[in-house]
Amino acid sequence: MINAAASVVASIPSPSISFFDIGPLPIRIYALCIITGIIVAVLWTNRRLTKRGAEPWVVIDIALLAVPLAIVFARVYHVLTHWDFYFGEGANPLSALYIWEGGIAIYGALIGGAVGAWLGCRWTGIRFWTFADALAPGLLLAQAIGRFGNWFNQELYGLPTDLPWGLEIDYPNPAWPIGLPEGTLFHPTFLYEVIWNVLGVLVLAWAGRRFRLQWGRLFGLYLVWYSAGRIVWESIRIDPSEIFLGIRTNVWAAILGVVVGLVIFFVQKRRHPGFEPSPYVPGREWTPEGAVQSQNTDDFVDVSEPPTSEVDEASATSTPATN
C-alpha cells in the first residue's frame, strides 16, 4: 500500500511561472504571497486585540510602522547573510535592491517588525506584549502562506532526495549544486515549513486559550516553536549562505530564537504571575463611544439639593404609632 501511494505522489512539481502581467506591469506571485500573509495576520490580530478590549482596527496604526520596517530589515538581513551572492566576484551589487526577485529573512523581519511594533504601541497606548501575543498565531500563519512564494520562485530547496515527495526544480537553476544531473529531486523545505507552521498555529491557538498565556509568553512560545523547526530546515537547505563556525548563520539565528523565546516565556511568567489588567498601558485606556465613564457622572446625574419638602419627609422617623 505504501508503494502504491509512493507511485502516485512520485514527486512535487514546481510551478512553471513566477509572475504574470497585467498590462505593462509584472505581478510577482512571491509578492502576492507575502501581501496575503500580511493581510491575514492583520485581520486575525485585529480580532484578537478587539476581544481583549482594544479599539477596533488599532492594529492598522501599529502595522503602518511595523510592516515597512519589517520588510526593510528582512531584506538587509538577507543581504548581509548572503554577502558573496550580491557583492562577491562577478556579482551585481545593484541586485541587492531587487527585492521582487525574492530574498527576505524572517529573523530580520522580526527585528524590524518588533521595532516598528514597539513604536506603534507607544503611539497608540497598546501594551507591546499584548500586541505581540495577539499577533503570534497570525504571524505564524502568514509565514506559512509566504513560503508558497519560495515554491513559485523555485528557491530555498533542500538536499537531493529520492523520497516520493521530492521537489522538481527546473534545470538550470542559480542554486543548482555543481555535479548533480538534471532531473534530481530535492527536499521541499518550503512544504516542511508550511506544515510545521500550520501545526504551530493550532498549538498556539490552543495554548493561548487553555493557559491564558499573556505578558508576551504566547509570543515566546511562538519563537520557540518556529525556531525549533527552522533549525532543521536550515540544516538541509543548500542555497548559498554565510558560514560561522561550520554552521549556517540562519541556523545560529534559529538557535538564538529558541533561547530568546524561552527567556521571554519564563522571565515574563516570573515578573507577571497575574493576568493583564488591560490591553492598554495605564492612562491610555480607550472607551467605546457612548459609554458612560464613572468620572463624568456629574454630567448625567442631577446632583442639586432636593426640595425642602422632600428633605423633611426623608428626615422623618418611622416610629410606629401607639394606641
mmCIF file with all atom_site columns, N, CA, C and O in Angstrom, residues 8-48:
data_model
loop_
_atom_site.group_PDB
_atom_site.id
_atom_site.type_symbol
_atom_site.label_atom_id
_atom_site.label_alt_id
_atom_site.label_comp_id
_atom_site.label_asym_id
_atom_site.label_entity_id
_atom_site.label_seq_id
_atom_site.pdbx_PDB_ins_code
_atom_site.Cartn_x
_atom_site.Cartn_y
_atom_site.Cartn_z
_atom_site.occupancy
_atom_site.B_iso_or_equiv
_atom_site.pdbx_formal_charge
_atom_site.auth_seq_id
_atom_site.auth_comp_id
_atom_site.auth_asym_id
_atom_site.auth_atom_id
_atom_site.pdbx_PDB_model_num
ATOM 1   N N  . VAL A 1 8  ? 1.979   7.117  -6.699  1.00 0.00 ? 8  VAL A N  1
ATOM 2   C CA . VAL A 1 8  ? 1.023   8.160  -7.065  1.00 0.00 ? 8  VAL A CA 1
ATOM 3   C C  . VAL A 1 8  ? 1.655   9.542  -6.872  1.00 0.00 ? 8  VAL A C  1
ATOM 4   O O  . VAL A 1 8  ? 1.547   10.423 -7.708  1.00 0.00 ? 8  VAL A O  1
ATOM 5   N N  . VAL A 1 9  ? 2.339   9.738  -5.723  1.00 0.00 ? 9  VAL A N  1
ATOM 6   C CA . VAL A 1 9  ? 2.943   11.027 -5.439  1.00 0.00 ? 9  VAL A CA 1
ATOM 7   C C  . VAL A 1 9  ? 4.142   11.267 -6.349  1.00 0.00 ? 9  VAL A C  1
ATOM 8   O O  . VAL A 1 9  ? 4.239   12.283 -7.010  1.00 0.00 ? 9  VAL A O  1
ATOM 9   N N  . ALA A 1 10 ? 5.057   10.310 -6.393  1.00 0.00 ? 10 ALA A N  1
ATOM 10  C CA . ALA A 1 10 ? 6.236   10.344 -7.262  1.00 0.00 ? 10 ALA A CA 1
ATOM 11  C C  . ALA A 1 10 ? 7.126   11.543 -6.980  1.00 0.00 ? 10 ALA A C  1
ATOM 12  O O  . ALA A 1 10 ? 8.282   11.386 -6.601  1.00 0.00 ? 10 ALA A O  1
ATOM 13  N N  . SER A 1 11 ? 6.638   12.737 -7.178  1.00 0.00 ? 11 SER A N  1
ATOM 14  C CA . SER A 1 11 ? 7.404   13.955 -6.919  1.00 0.00 ? 11 SER A CA 1
ATOM 15  C C  . SER A 1 11 ? 6.454   15.135 -6.899  1.00 0.00 ? 11 SER A C  1
ATOM 16  O O  . SER A 1 11 ? 5.297   15.037 -7.301  1.00 0.00 ? 11 SER A O  1
ATOM 17  N N  . ILE A 1 12 ? 6.959   16.267 -6.411  1.00 0.00 ? 12 ILE A N  1
ATOM 18  C CA . ILE A 1 12 ? 6.173   17.500 -6.366  1.00 0.00 ? 12 ILE A CA 1
ATOM 19  C C  . ILE A 1 12 ? 6.686   18.428 -7.455  1.00 0.00 ? 12 ILE A C  1
ATOM 20  O O  . ILE A 1 12 ? 7.846   18.845 -7.418  1.00 0.00 ? 12 ILE A O  1
ATOM 21  N N  . PRO A 1 13 ? 5.868   18.752 -8.443  1.00 0.00 ? 13 PRO A N  1
ATOM 22  C CA . PRO A 1 13 ? 6.332   19.663 -9.491  1.00 0.00 ? 13 PRO A CA 1
ATOM 23  C C  . PRO A 1 13 ? 6.398   21.093 -8.995  1.00 0.00 ? 13 PRO A C  1
ATOM 24  O O  . PRO A 1 13 ? 5.644   21.497 -8.108  1.00 0.00 ? 13 PRO A O  1
ATOM 25  N N  . SER A 1 14 ? 7.300   21.872 -9.546  1.00 0.00 ? 14 SER A N  1
ATOM 26  C CA . SER A 1 14 ? 7.356   23.298 -9.247  1.00 0.00 ? 14 SER A CA 1
ATOM 27  C C  . SER A 1 14 ? 6.508   24.058 -10.257 1.00 0.00 ? 14 SER A C  1
ATOM 28  O O  . SER A 1 14 ? 6.368   23.628 -11.413 1.00 0.00 ? 14 SER A O  1
ATOM 29  N N  . PRO A 1 15 ? 5.908   25.174 -9.863  1.00 0.00 ? 15 PRO A N  1
ATOM 30  C CA . PRO A 1 15 ? 5.107   25.966 -10.806 1.00 0.00 ? 15 PRO A CA 1
ATOM 31  C C  . PRO A 1 15 ? 5.955   26.422 -11.987 1.00 0.00 ? 15 PRO A C  1
ATOM 32  O O  . PRO A 1 15 ? 7.151   26.694 -11.851 1.00 0.00 ? 15 PRO A O  1
ATOM 33  N N  . SER A 1 16 ? 5.311   26.529 -13.131 1.00 0.00 ? 16 SER A N  1
ATOM 34  C CA . SER A 1 16 ? 6.033   26.921 -14.345 1.00 0.00 ? 16 SER A CA 1
ATOM 35  C C  . SER A 1 16 ? 6.177   28.425 -14.475 1.00 0.00 ? 16 SER A C  1
ATOM 36  O O  . SER A 1 16 ? 6.907   28.910 -15.342 1.00 0.00 ? 16 SER A O  1
ATOM 37  N N  . ILE A 1 17 ? 5.470   29.193 -13.657 1.00 0.00 ? 17 ILE A N  1
ATOM 38  C CA . ILE A 1 17 ? 5.555   30.649 -13.712 1.00 0.00 ? 17 ILE A CA 1
ATOM 39  C C  . ILE A 1 17 ? 5.847   31.200 -12.320 1.00 0.00 ? 17 ILE A C  1
ATOM 40  O O  . ILE A 1 17 ? 5.532   30.554 -11.314 1.00 0.00 ? 17 ILE A O  1
ATOM 41  N N  . SER A 1 18 ? 6.441   32.363 -12.280 1.00 0.00 ? 18 SER A N  1
ATOM 42  C CA . SER A 1 18 ? 6.670   33.054 -11.003 1.00 0.00 ? 18 SER A CA 1
ATOM 43  C C  . SER A 1 18 ? 6.057   34.447 -11.014 1.00 0.00 ? 18 SER A C  1
ATOM 44  O O  . SER A 1 18 ? 6.089   35.145 -9.999  1.00 0.00 ? 18 SER A O  1
ATOM 45  N N  . PHE A 1 19 ? 5.482   34.845 -12.157 1.00 0.00 ? 19 PHE A N  1
ATOM 46  C CA . PHE A 1 19 ? 4.828   36.145 -12.265 1.00 0.00 ? 19 PHE A CA 1
ATOM 47  C C  . PHE A 1 19 ? 3.856   36.115 -13.430 1.00 0.00 ? 19 PHE A C  1
ATOM 48  O O  . PHE A 1 19 ? 3.870   35.196 -14.262 1.00 0.00 ? 19 PHE A O  1
ATOM 49  N N  . PHE A 1 20 ? 2.991   37.103 -13.479 1.00 0.00 ? 20 PHE A N  1
ATOM 50  C CA . PHE A 1 20 ? 2.100   37.292 -14.620 1.00 0.00 ? 20 PHE A CA 1
ATOM 51  C C  . PHE A 1 20 ? 1.965   38.786 -14.860 1.00 0.00 ? 20 PHE A C  1
ATOM 52  O O  . PHE A 1 20 ? 2.251   39.604 -13.983 1.00 0.00 ? 20 PHE A O  1
ATOM 53  N N  . ASP A 1 21 ? 1.553   39.133 -16.056 1.00 0.00 ? 21 ASP A N  1
ATOM 54  C CA . ASP A 1 21 ? 1.485   40.543 -16.439 1.00 0.00 ? 21 ASP A CA 1
ATOM 55  C C  . ASP A 1 21 ? 0.051   41.052 -16.414 1.00 0.00 ? 21 ASP A C  1
ATOM 56  O O  . ASP A 1 21 ? -0.879  40.362 -16.857 1.00 0.00 ? 21 ASP A O  1
ATOM 57  N N  . ILE A 1 22 ? -0.108  42.254 -15.887 1.00 0.00 ? 22 ILE A N  1
ATOM 58  C CA . ILE A 1 22 ? -1.354  42.993 -16.018 1.00 0.00 ? 22 ILE A CA 1
ATOM 59  C C  . ILE A 1 22 ? -0.996  44.263 -16.785 1.00 0.00 ? 22 ILE A C  1
ATOM 60  O O  . ILE A 1 22 ? -0.459  45.218 -16.223 1.00 0.00 ? 22 ILE A O  1
ATOM 61  N N  . GLY A 1 23 ? -1.257  44.228 -18.089 1.00 0.00 ? 23 GLY A N  1
ATOM 62  C CA . GLY A 1 23 ? -0.790  45.307 -18.951 1.00 0.00 ? 23 GLY A CA 1
ATOM 63  C C  . GLY A 1 23 ? 0.722   45.301 -18.979 1.00 0.00 ? 23 GLY A C  1
ATOM 64  O O  . GLY A 1 23 ? 1.350   44.245 -19.136 1.00 0.00 ? 23 GLY A O  1
ATOM 65  N N  . PRO A 1 24 ? 1.350   46.455 -18.759 1.00 0.00 ? 24 PRO A N  1
ATOM 66  C CA . PRO A 1 24 ? 2.819   46.508 -18.743 1.00 0.00 ? 24 PRO A CA 1
ATOM 67  C C  . PRO A 1 24 ? 3.421   46.156 -17.391 1.00 0.00 ? 24 PRO A C  1
ATOM 68  O O  . PRO A 1 24 ? 4.642   46.141 -17.249 1.00 0.00 ? 24 PRO A O  1
ATOM 69  N N  . LEU A 1 25 ? 2.566   45.865 -16.403 1.00 0.00 ? 25 LEU A N  1
ATOM 70  C CA . LEU A 1 25 ? 3.060   45.663 -15.036 1.00 0.00 ? 25 LEU A CA 1
ATOM 71  C C  . LEU A 1 25 ? 3.191   44.175 -14.707 1.00 0.00 ? 25 LEU A C  1
ATOM 72  O O  . LEU A 1 25 ? 2.203   43.435 -14.717 1.00 0.00 ? 25 LEU A O  1
ATOM 73  N N  . PRO A 1 26 ? 4.411   43.699 -14.418 1.00 0.00 ? 26 PRO A N  1
ATOM 74  C CA . PRO A 1 26 ? 4.579   42.305 -13.988 1.00 0.00 ? 26 PRO A CA 1
ATOM 75  C C  . PRO A 1 26 ? 4.200   42.144 -12.517 1.00 0.00 ? 26 PRO A C  1
ATOM 76  O O  . PRO A 1 26 ? 4.645   42.920 -11.668 1.00 0.00 ? 26 PRO A O  1
ATOM 77  N N  . ILE A 1 27 ? 3.361   41.169 -12.215 1.00 0.00 ? 27 ILE A N  1
ATOM 78  C CA . ILE A 1 27 ? 2.919   40.901 -10.858 1.00 0.00 ? 27 ILE A CA 1
ATOM 79  C C  . ILE A 1 27 ? 3.633   39.651 -10.360 1.00 0.00 ? 27 ILE A C  1
ATOM 80  O O  . ILE A 1 27 ? 3.432   38.558 -10.903 1.00 0.00 ? 27 ILE A O  1
ATOM 81  N N  . ARG A 1 28 ? 4.469   39.800 -9.342  1.00 0.00 ? 28 ARG A N  1
ATOM 82  C CA . ARG A 1 28 ? 5.229   38.680 -8.786  1.00 0.00 ? 28 ARG A CA 1
ATOM 83  C C  . ARG A 1 28 ? 4.355   37.892 -7.812  1.00 0.00 ? 28 ARG A C  1
ATOM 84  O O  . ARG A 1 28 ? 3.788   38.459 -6.863  1.00 0.00 ? 28 ARG A O  1
ATOM 85  N N  . ILE A 1 29 ? 4.252   36.594 -8.048  1.00 0.00 ? 29 ILE A N  1
ATOM 86  C CA . ILE A 1 29 ? 3.451   35.749 -7.171  1.00 0.00 ? 29 ILE A CA 1
ATOM 87  C C  . ILE A 1 29 ? 4.071   35.700 -5.776  1.00 0.00 ? 29 ILE A C  1
ATOM 88  O O  . ILE A 1 29 ? 3.368   35.601 -4.770  1.00 0.00 ? 29 ILE A O  1
ATOM 89  N N  . TYR A 1 30 ? 5.386   35.778 -5.713  1.00 0.00 ? 30 TYR A N  1
ATOM 90  C CA . TYR A 1 30 ? 6.088   35.838 -4.423  1.00 0.00 ? 30 TYR A CA 1
ATOM 91  C C  . TYR A 1 30 ? 5.559   37.002 -3.593  1.00 0.00 ? 30 TYR A C  1
ATOM 92  O O  . TYR A 1 30 ? 5.252   36.858 -2.403  1.00 0.00 ? 30 TYR A O  1
ATOM 93  N N  . ALA A 1 31 ? 5.433   38.170 -4.223  1.00 0.00 ? 31 ALA A N  1
ATOM 94  C CA . ALA A 1 31 ? 4.931   39.352 -3.516  1.00 0.00 ? 31 ALA A CA 1
ATOM 95  C C  . ALA A 1 31 ? 3.482   39.159 -3.094  1.00 0.00 ? 31 ALA A C  1
ATOM 96  O O  . ALA A 1 31 ? 3.085   39.585 -1.999  1.00 0.00 ? 31 ALA A O  1
ATOM 97  N N  . LEU A 1 32 ? 2.670   38.532 -3.942  1.00 0.00 ? 32 LEU A N  1
ATOM 98  C CA . LEU A 1 32 ? 1.274   38.295 -3.597  1.00 0.00 ? 32 LEU A CA 1
ATOM 99  C C  . LEU A 1 32 ? 1.151   37.390 -2.372  1.00 0.00 ? 32 LEU A C  1
ATOM 100 O O  . LEU A 1 32 ? 0.269   37.588 -1.531  1.00 0.00 ? 32 LEU A O  1
ATOM 101 N N  . CYS A 1 33 ? 2.023   36.393 -2.278  1.00 0.00 ? 33 CYS A N  1
ATOM 102 C CA . CYS A 1 33 ? 2.012   35.508 -1.113  1.00 0.00 ? 33 CYS A CA 1
ATOM 103 C C  . CYS A 1 33 ? 2.350   36.282 0.162   1.00 0.00 ? 33 CYS A C  1
ATOM 104 O O  . CYS A 1 33 ? 1.702   36.101 1.204   1.00 0.00 ? 33 CYS A O  1
ATOM 105 N N  . ILE A 1 34 ? 3.355   37.151 0.072   1.00 0.00 ? 34 ILE A N  1
ATOM 106 C CA . ILE A 1 34 ? 3.741   37.954 1.233   1.00 0.00 ? 34 ILE A CA 1
ATOM 107 C C  . ILE A 1 34 ? 2.606   38.890 1.634   1.00 0.00 ? 34 ILE A C  1
ATOM 108 O O  . ILE A 1 34 ? 2.257   39.003 2.821   1.00 0.00 ? 34 ILE A O  1
ATOM 109 N N  . ILE A 1 35 ? 2.005   39.558 0.657   1.00 0.00 ? 35 ILE A N  1
ATOM 110 C CA . ILE A 1 35 ? 0.919   40.503 0.942   1.00 0.00 ? 35 ILE A CA 1
ATOM 111 C C  . ILE A 1 35 ? -0.283  39.778 1.536   1.00 0.00 ? 35 ILE A C  1
ATOM 112 O O  . ILE A 1 35 ? -0.912  40.270 2.482   1.00 0.00 ? 35 ILE A O  1
ATOM 113 N N  . THR A 1 36 ? -0.601  38.613 0.976   1.00 0.00 ? 36 THR A N  1
ATOM 114 C CA . THR A 1 36 ? -1.726  37.830 1.513   1.00 0.00 ? 36 THR A CA 1
ATOM 115 C C  . THR A 1 36 ? -1.473  37.460 2.966   1.00 0.00 ? 36 THR A C  1
ATOM 116 O O  . THR A 1 36 ? -2.365  37.557 3.818   1.00 0.00 ? 36 THR A O  1
ATOM 117 N N  . GLY A 1 37 ? -0.252  37.041 3.264   1.00 0.00 ? 37 GLY A N  1
ATOM 118 C CA . GLY A 1 37 ? 0.095   36.699 4.643   1.00 0.00 ? 37 GLY A CA 1
ATOM 119 C C  . GLY A 1 37 ? -0.048  37.889 5.572   1.00 0.00 ? 37 GLY A C  1
ATOM 120 O O  . GLY A 1 37 ? -0.555  37.758 6.696   1.00 0.00 ? 37 GLY A O  1
ATOM 121 N N  . ILE A 1 38 ? 0.384   39.061 5.126   1.00 0.00 ? 38 ILE A N  1
ATOM 122 C CA . ILE A 1 38 ? 0.272   40.265 5.952   1.00 0.00 ? 38 ILE A CA 1
ATOM 123 C C  . ILE A 1 38 ? -1.191  40.594 6.236   1.00 0.00 ? 38 ILE A C  1
ATOM 124 O O  . ILE A 1 38 ? -1.571  40.904 7.372   1.00 0.00 ? 38 ILE A O  1
ATOM 125 N N  . ILE A 1 39 ? -2.036  40.509 5.207   1.00 0.00 ? 39 ILE A N  1
ATOM 126 C CA . ILE A 1 39 ? -3.465  40.813 5.380   1.00 0.00 ? 39 ILE A CA 1
ATOM 127 C C  . ILE A 1 39 ? -4.102  39.845 6.367   1.00 0.00 ? 39 ILE A C  1
ATOM 128 O O  . ILE A 1 39 ? -4.863  40.251 7.258   1.00 0.00 ? 39 ILE A O  1
ATOM 129 N N  . VAL A 1 40 ? -3.799  38.560 6.222   1.00 0.00 ? 40 VAL A N  1
ATOM 130 C CA . VAL A 1 40 ? -4.357  37.554 7.134   1.00 0.00 ? 40 VAL A CA 1
ATOM 131 C C  . VAL A 1 40 ? -3.921  37.830 8.568   1.00 0.00 ? 40 VAL A C  1
ATOM 132 O O  . VAL A 1 40 ? -4.728  37.776 9.511   1.00 0.00 ? 40 VAL A O  1
ATOM 133 N N  . ALA A 1 41 ? -2.639  38.142 8.749   1.00 0.00 ? 41 ALA A N  1
ATOM 134 C CA . ALA A 1 41 ? -2.130  38.413 10.099  1.00 0.00 ? 41 ALA A CA 1
ATOM 135 C C  . ALA A 1 41 ? -2.788  39.650 10.701  1.00 0.00 ? 41 ALA A C  1
ATOM 136 O O  . ALA A 1 41 ? -3.135  39.666 11.889  1.00 0.00 ? 41 ALA A O  1
ATOM 137 N N  . VAL A 1 42 ? -2.972  40.699 9.907   1.00 0.00 ? 42 VAL A N  1
ATOM 138 C CA . VAL A 1 42 ? -3.597  41.928 10.406  1.00 0.00 ? 42 VAL A CA 1
ATOM 139 C C  . VAL A 1 42 ? -5.049  41.665 10.813  1.00 0.00 ? 42 VAL A C  1
ATOM 140 O O  . VAL A 1 42 ? -5.495  42.108 11.880  1.00 0.00 ? 42 VAL A O  1
ATOM 141 N N  . LEU A 1 43 ? -5.792  40.938 9.970   1.00 0.00 ? 43 LEU A N  1
ATOM 142 C CA . LEU A 1 43 ? -7.197  40.670 10.273  1.00 0.00 ? 43 LEU A CA 1
ATOM 143 C C  . LEU A 1 43 ? -7.345  39.840 11.550  1.00 0.00 ? 43 LEU A C  1
ATOM 144 O O  . LEU A 1 43 ? -8.194  40.144 12.408  1.00 0.00 ? 43 LEU A O  1
ATOM 145 N N  . TRP A 1 44 ? -6.533  38.814 11.681  1.00 0.00 ? 44 TRP A N  1
ATOM 146 C CA . TRP A 1 44 ? -6.635  37.953 12.863  1.00 0.00 ? 44 TRP A CA 1
ATOM 147 C C  . TRP A 1 44 ? -6.170  38.682 14.115  1.00 0.00 ? 44 TRP A C  1
ATOM 148 O O  . TRP A 1 44 ? -6.780  38.571 15.178  1.00 0.00 ? 44 TRP A O  1
ATOM 149 N N  . THR A 1 45 ? -5.102  39.456 13.988  1.00 0.00 ? 45 THR A N  1
ATOM 150 C CA . THR A 1 45 ? -4.616  40.212 15.143  1.00 0.00 ? 45 THR A CA 1
ATOM 151 C C  . THR A 1 45 ? -5.649  41.237 15.591  1.00 0.00 ? 45 THR A C  1
ATOM 152 O O  . THR A 1 45 ? -5.855  41.446 16.793  1.00 0.00 ? 45 THR A O  1
ATOM 153 N N  . ASN A 1 46 ? -6.301  41.873 14.629  1.00 0.00 ? 46 ASN A N  1
ATOM 154 C CA . ASN A 1 46 ? -7.350  42.832 14.982  1.00 0.00 ? 46 ASN A CA 1
ATOM 155 C C  . ASN A 1 46 ? -8.465  42.155 15.769  1.00 0.00 ? 46 ASN A C  1
ATOM 156 O O  . ASN A 1 46 ? -8.950  42.692 16.774  1.00 0.00 ? 46 ASN A O  1
ATOM 157 N N  . ARG A 1 47 ? -8.865  40.972 15.339  1.00 0.00 ? 47 ARG A N  1
ATOM 158 C CA . ARG A 1 47 ? -9.930  40.246 16.040  1.00 0.00 ? 47 ARG A CA 1
ATOM 159 C C  . ARG A 1 47 ? -9.515  39.898 17.459  1.00 0.00 ? 47 ARG A C  1
ATOM 160 O O  . ARG A 1 47 ? -10.291 40.044 18.410  1.00 0.00 ? 47 ARG A O  1
ATOM 161 N N  . ARG A 1 48 ? -8.265  39.435 17.619  1.00 0.00 ? 48 ARG A N  1
ATOM 162 C CA . ARG A 1 48 ? -7.794  39.031 18.941  1.00 0.00 ? 48 ARG A CA 1
ATOM 163 C C  . ARG A 1 48 ? -7.636  40.245 19.863  1.00 0.00 ? 48 ARG A C  1
ATOM 164 O O  . ARG A 1 48 ? -7.969  40.172 21.044  1.00 0.00 ? 48 ARG A O  1
#
